[in-house]
Short mmCIF file of C-alpha atoms and ligand atoms in Angstrom, two decimals:
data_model
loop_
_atom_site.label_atom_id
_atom_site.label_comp_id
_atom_site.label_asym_id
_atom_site.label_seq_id
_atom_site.Cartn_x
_atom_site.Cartn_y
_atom_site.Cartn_z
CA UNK A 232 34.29 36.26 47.39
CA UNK A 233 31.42 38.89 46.82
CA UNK A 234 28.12 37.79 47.12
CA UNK A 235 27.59 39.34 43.52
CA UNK A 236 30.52 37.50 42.66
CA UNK A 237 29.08 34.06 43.92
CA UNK A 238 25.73 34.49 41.95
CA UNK A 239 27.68 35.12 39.23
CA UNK A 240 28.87 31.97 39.46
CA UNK A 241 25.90 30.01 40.41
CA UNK A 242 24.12 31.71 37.06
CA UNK A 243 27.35 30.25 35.16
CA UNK A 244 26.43 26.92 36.22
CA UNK A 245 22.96 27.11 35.80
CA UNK A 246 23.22 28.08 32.36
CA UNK A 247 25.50 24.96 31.86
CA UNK A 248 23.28 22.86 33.59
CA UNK A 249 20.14 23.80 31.40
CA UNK A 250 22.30 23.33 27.92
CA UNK A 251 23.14 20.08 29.48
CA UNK A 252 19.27 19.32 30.29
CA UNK A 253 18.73 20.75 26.73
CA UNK A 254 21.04 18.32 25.60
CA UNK A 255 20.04 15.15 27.08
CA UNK A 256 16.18 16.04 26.21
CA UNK A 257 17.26 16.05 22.62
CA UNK A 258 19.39 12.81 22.90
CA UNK A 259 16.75 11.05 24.34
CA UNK A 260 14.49 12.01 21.80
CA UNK A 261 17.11 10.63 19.08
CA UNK A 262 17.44 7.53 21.04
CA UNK A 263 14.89 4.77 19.77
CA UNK A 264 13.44 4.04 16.83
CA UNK A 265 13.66 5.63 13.69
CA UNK A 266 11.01 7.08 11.19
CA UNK A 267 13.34 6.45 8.01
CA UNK A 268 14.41 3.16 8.96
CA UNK A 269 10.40 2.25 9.83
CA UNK A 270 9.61 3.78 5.78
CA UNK A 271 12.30 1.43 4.18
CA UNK A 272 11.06 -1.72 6.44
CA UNK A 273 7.08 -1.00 5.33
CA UNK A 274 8.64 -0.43 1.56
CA UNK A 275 10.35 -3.43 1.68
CA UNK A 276 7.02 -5.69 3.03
CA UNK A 277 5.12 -3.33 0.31
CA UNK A 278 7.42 -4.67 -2.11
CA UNK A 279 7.70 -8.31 -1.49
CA UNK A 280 3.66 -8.90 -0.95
CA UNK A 281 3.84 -7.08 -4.70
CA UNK A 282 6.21 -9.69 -5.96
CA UNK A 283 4.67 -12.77 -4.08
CA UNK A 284 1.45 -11.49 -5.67
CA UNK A 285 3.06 -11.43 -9.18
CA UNK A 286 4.65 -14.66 -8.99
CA UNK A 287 1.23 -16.38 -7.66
CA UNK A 288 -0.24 -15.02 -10.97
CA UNK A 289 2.75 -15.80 -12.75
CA UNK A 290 1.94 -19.46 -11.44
CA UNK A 291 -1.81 -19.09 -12.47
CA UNK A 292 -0.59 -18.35 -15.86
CA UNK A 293 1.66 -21.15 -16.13
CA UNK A 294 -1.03 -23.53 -15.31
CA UNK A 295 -3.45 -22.00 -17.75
CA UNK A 296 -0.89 -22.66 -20.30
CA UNK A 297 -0.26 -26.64 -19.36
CA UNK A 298 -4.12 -26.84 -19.77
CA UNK A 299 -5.08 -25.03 -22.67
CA UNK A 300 -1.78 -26.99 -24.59
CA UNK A 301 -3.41 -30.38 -23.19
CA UNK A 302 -6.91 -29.57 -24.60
CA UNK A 303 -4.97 -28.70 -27.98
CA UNK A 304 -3.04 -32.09 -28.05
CA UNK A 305 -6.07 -33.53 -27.66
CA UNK A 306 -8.55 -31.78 -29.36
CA UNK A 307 -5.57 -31.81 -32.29
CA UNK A 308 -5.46 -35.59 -32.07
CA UNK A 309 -9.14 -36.65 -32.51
CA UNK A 310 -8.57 -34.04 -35.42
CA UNK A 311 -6.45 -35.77 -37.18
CA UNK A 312 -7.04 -39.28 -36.30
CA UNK A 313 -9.48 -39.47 -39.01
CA UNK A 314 -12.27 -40.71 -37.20
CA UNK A 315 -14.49 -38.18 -37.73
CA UNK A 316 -15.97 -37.89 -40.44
CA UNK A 317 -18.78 -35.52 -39.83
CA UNK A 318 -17.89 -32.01 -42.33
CA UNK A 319 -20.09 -29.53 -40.09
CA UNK A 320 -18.24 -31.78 -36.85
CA UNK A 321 -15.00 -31.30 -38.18
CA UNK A 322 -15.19 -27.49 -38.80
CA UNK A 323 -16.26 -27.15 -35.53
CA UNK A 324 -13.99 -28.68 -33.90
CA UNK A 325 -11.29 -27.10 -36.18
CA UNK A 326 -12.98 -23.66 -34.96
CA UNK A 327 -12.82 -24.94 -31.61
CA UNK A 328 -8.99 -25.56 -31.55
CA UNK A 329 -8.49 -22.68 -33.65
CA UNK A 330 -9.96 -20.88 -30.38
CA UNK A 331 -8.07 -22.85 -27.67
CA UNK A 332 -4.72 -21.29 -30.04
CA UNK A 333 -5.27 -18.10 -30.00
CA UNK A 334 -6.26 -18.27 -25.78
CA UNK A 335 -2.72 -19.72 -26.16
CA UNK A 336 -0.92 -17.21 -27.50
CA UNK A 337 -2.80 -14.30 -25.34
CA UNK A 338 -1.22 -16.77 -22.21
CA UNK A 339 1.83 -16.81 -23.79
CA UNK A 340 2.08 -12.77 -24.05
CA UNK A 341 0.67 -12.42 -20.70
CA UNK A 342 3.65 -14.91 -19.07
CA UNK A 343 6.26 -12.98 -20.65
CA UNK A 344 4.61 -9.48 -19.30
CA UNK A 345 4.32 -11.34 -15.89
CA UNK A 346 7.94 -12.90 -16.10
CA UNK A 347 9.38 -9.17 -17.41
CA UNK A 348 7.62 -7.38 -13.94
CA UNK A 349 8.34 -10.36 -11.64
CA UNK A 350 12.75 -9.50 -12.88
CA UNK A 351 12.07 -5.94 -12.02
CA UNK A 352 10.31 -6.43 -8.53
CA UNK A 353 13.15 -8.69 -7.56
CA UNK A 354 15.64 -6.84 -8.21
CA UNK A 355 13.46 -3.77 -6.28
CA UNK A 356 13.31 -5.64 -3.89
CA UNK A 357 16.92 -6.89 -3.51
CA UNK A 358 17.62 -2.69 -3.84
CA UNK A 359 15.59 -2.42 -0.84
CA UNK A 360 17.14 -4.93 1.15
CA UNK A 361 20.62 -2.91 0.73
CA UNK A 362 19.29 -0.29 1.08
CA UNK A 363 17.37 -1.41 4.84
CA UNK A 364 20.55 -2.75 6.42
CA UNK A 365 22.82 -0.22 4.95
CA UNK A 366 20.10 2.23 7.49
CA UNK A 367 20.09 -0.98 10.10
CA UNK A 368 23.97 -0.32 9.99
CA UNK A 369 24.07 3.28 9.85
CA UNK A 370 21.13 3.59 13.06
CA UNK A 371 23.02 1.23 15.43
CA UNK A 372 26.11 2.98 14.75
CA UNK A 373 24.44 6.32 15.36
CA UNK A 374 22.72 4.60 18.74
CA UNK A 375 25.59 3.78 20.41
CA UNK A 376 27.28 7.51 19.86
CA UNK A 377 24.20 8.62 21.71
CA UNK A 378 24.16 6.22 24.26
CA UNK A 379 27.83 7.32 24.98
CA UNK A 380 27.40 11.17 24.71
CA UNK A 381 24.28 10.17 26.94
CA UNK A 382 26.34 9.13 29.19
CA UNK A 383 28.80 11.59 29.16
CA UNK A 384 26.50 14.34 29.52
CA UNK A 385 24.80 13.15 32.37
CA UNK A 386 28.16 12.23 34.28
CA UNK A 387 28.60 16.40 33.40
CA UNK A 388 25.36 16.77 35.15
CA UNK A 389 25.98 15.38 38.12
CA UNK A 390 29.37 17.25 38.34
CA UNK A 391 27.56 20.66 37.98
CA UNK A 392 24.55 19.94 40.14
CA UNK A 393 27.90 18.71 43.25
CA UNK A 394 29.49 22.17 41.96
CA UNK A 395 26.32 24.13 42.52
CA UNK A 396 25.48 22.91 45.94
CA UNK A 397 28.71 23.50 47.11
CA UNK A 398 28.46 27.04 46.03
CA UNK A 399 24.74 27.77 47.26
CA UNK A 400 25.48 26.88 50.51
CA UNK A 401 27.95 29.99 50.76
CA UNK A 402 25.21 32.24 50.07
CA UNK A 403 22.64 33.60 52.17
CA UNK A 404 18.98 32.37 51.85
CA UNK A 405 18.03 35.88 51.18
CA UNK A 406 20.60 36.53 48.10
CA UNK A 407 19.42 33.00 46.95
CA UNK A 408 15.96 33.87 47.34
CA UNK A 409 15.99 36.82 45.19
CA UNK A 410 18.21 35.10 42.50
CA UNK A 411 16.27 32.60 41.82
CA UNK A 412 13.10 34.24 41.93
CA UNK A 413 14.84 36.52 39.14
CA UNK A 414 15.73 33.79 37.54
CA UNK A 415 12.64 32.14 36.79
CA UNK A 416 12.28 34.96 34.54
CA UNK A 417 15.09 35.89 32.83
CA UNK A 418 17.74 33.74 31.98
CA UNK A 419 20.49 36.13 32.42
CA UNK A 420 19.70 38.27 36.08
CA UNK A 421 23.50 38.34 37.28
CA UNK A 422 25.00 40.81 34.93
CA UNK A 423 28.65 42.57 34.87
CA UNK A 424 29.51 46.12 34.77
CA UNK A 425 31.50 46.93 32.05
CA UNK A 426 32.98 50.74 31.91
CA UNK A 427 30.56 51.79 34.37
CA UNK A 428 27.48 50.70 32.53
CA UNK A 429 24.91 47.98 33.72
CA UNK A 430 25.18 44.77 30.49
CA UNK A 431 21.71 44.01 31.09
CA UNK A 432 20.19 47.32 30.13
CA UNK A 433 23.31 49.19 28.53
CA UNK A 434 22.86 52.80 30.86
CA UNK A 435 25.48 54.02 33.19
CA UNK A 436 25.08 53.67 36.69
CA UNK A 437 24.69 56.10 39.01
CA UNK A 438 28.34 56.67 41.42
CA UNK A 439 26.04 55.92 44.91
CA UNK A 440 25.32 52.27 43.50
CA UNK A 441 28.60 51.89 41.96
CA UNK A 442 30.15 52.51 45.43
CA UNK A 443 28.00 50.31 46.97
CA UNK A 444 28.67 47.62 44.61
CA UNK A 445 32.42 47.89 44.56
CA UNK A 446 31.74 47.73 48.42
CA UNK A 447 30.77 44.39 48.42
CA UNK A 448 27.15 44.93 49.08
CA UNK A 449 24.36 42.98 46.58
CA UNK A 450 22.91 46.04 44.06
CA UNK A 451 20.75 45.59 42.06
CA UNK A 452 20.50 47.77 38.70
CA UNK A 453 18.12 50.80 39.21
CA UNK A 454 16.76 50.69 35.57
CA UNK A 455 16.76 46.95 35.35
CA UNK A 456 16.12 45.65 38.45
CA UNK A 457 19.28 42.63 37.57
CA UNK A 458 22.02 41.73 40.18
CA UNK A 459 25.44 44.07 39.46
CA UNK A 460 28.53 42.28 39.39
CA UNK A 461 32.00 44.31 38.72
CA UNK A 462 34.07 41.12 38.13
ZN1 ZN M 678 20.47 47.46 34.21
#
C-alpha cells in the first residue's frame, strides 16, 4: 500500500470519527432535560395557584353569603315580630334590611361569576395535565433512543479510533507529521487524481509529479500544496 494510499485512508477515518464526535456532542446536548416539558410543568403550577386562588375567593364569597342571609333572618324577624313600634325605627330598619338584600344579591352574582371561572380553570387545568404527561411520555421515550444511539455511536468510536492506530503505525512519522499538520487546516488534505487533474484545486498536473506519484513517492499538489493520491 502507497503511502498516499494509507493517508487516504487515515483522512477516511478521521472524517468518520469527527461526524461521530459531531454526533455524540449533539446527543449529549439532547440528553437531559427539556425546555418544553419545563414550560408545560410552570403552566401547569401557574394554573393550579390560579384556581386554588379562585376557589379560596369562591369560599370567601360563600361565607359572605351565610352571613349577610343570617343578619337578614334576623334583622327580618325583629321586623316582623311586632315589637317595635317606633315609625322612624321601623323604616330604618326596613332601609337597613333593604341594604343587607341588595349586598345579597351583588354576592349572589359574584358566586356564580366565581363558580363559572373556577369550571373553566379546572378543566384548564385537567388540559394541562394531559397535555404534561402526554410530553412526560413522549421525552422518556425520546431519552432512551438517545441513550441507545449514544451508545451505539460511541461503541463506533472506539472501533475507528482501534482502526486508526492500526493504520498510523504503518506510516512514517514524517508522512504523519505533515498530514496532520495539513489537517488542522483543511478538512480534506488527501485528495485523488481524477483524469490527471488534482480534486482539491481542479488544474492538471504537471507529467514530472504525476510520475512521481504513480511511483509511489508522497506528492504533494504544486498549486495546492494537498497530498496526491491516484487511487
Ligand atoms: Zn491541487
Amino acid at each position: 500500500m502507497t503511502v498516499a494510499k494509507r493517508l487516504y485512508e487515515l483522512q477516511q477515518i478521521d472524517l468518520d470519527i469527527q461526524a461521530k464526535q459531531e454526533a455524540l456532542d449533539e446527543i449529549s446536548h439532547q440528553l437531559g432535560e427539556s425546555a418544553s416539558l419545563n414550560e408545560a410543568r410552570l403552566q401547569l403550577i401557574a394554573t393550579e395557584e390560579h384556581l386554588a386562588a379562585l376557589t379560596k375567593q369562591q369560599r370567601e364569597v360563600e361565607w359572605e353569603l351565610d352571613d349577610l342571609g343570617n343578619n337578614i333572618g334576623q334583622l327580618s324577624e325583629k321586623l316582623y315580630a311586632g315589637k317595635i313600634k317606633n315609625p322612624k325605627e321601623l323604616l330604618g330598619l326596613e332601609h337597613e334590611v333593604g341594604t343587607l338584600r341588595s349586598m345579597l344579591k351583588q354576592r349572589e352574582d359574584k358566586l356564580l361569576d366565581l363558580m363559572s371561572e373556577v369550571e373553566v380553570v379546572q378543566r384548564k387545568v385537567v388540559h394541562e395535565k394531559e397535555h404534561l404527561q402526554k410530553l412526560e411520555l413522549e421525552w422518556q421515550q425520546e431519552q432512551k433512543i438517545l441513550a441507545q444511539r449514544q451508545a451505539e455511536v460511541s461503541g463506533q468510536l472506539v472501533g475507528l479510533r482501534q482502526g486508526r492506530q492500526a493504520l498510523v503505525s504503518g506510516i512514517t512519522p514524517e508522512a504523519l507529521g505533515l498530514y496532520e499538520g495539513m489537517r488542522s487546516r483543511k478538512a480534506q488534505v488527501v485528495v485523488r487524481v481524477e483524469q490527471g487533474m488534482c480534486q482539491g484545486c481542479r488544474l492538471t498536473l504537471p507529467m514530472s509529479e504525476w510520475q512521481r506519484a504513480k511511483a509511489g513517492n508522497l506528492v504533494q499538489c504544486s498549486s495546492c500544496g494537498r497530498i496526491l493520491y491516484l487511487g
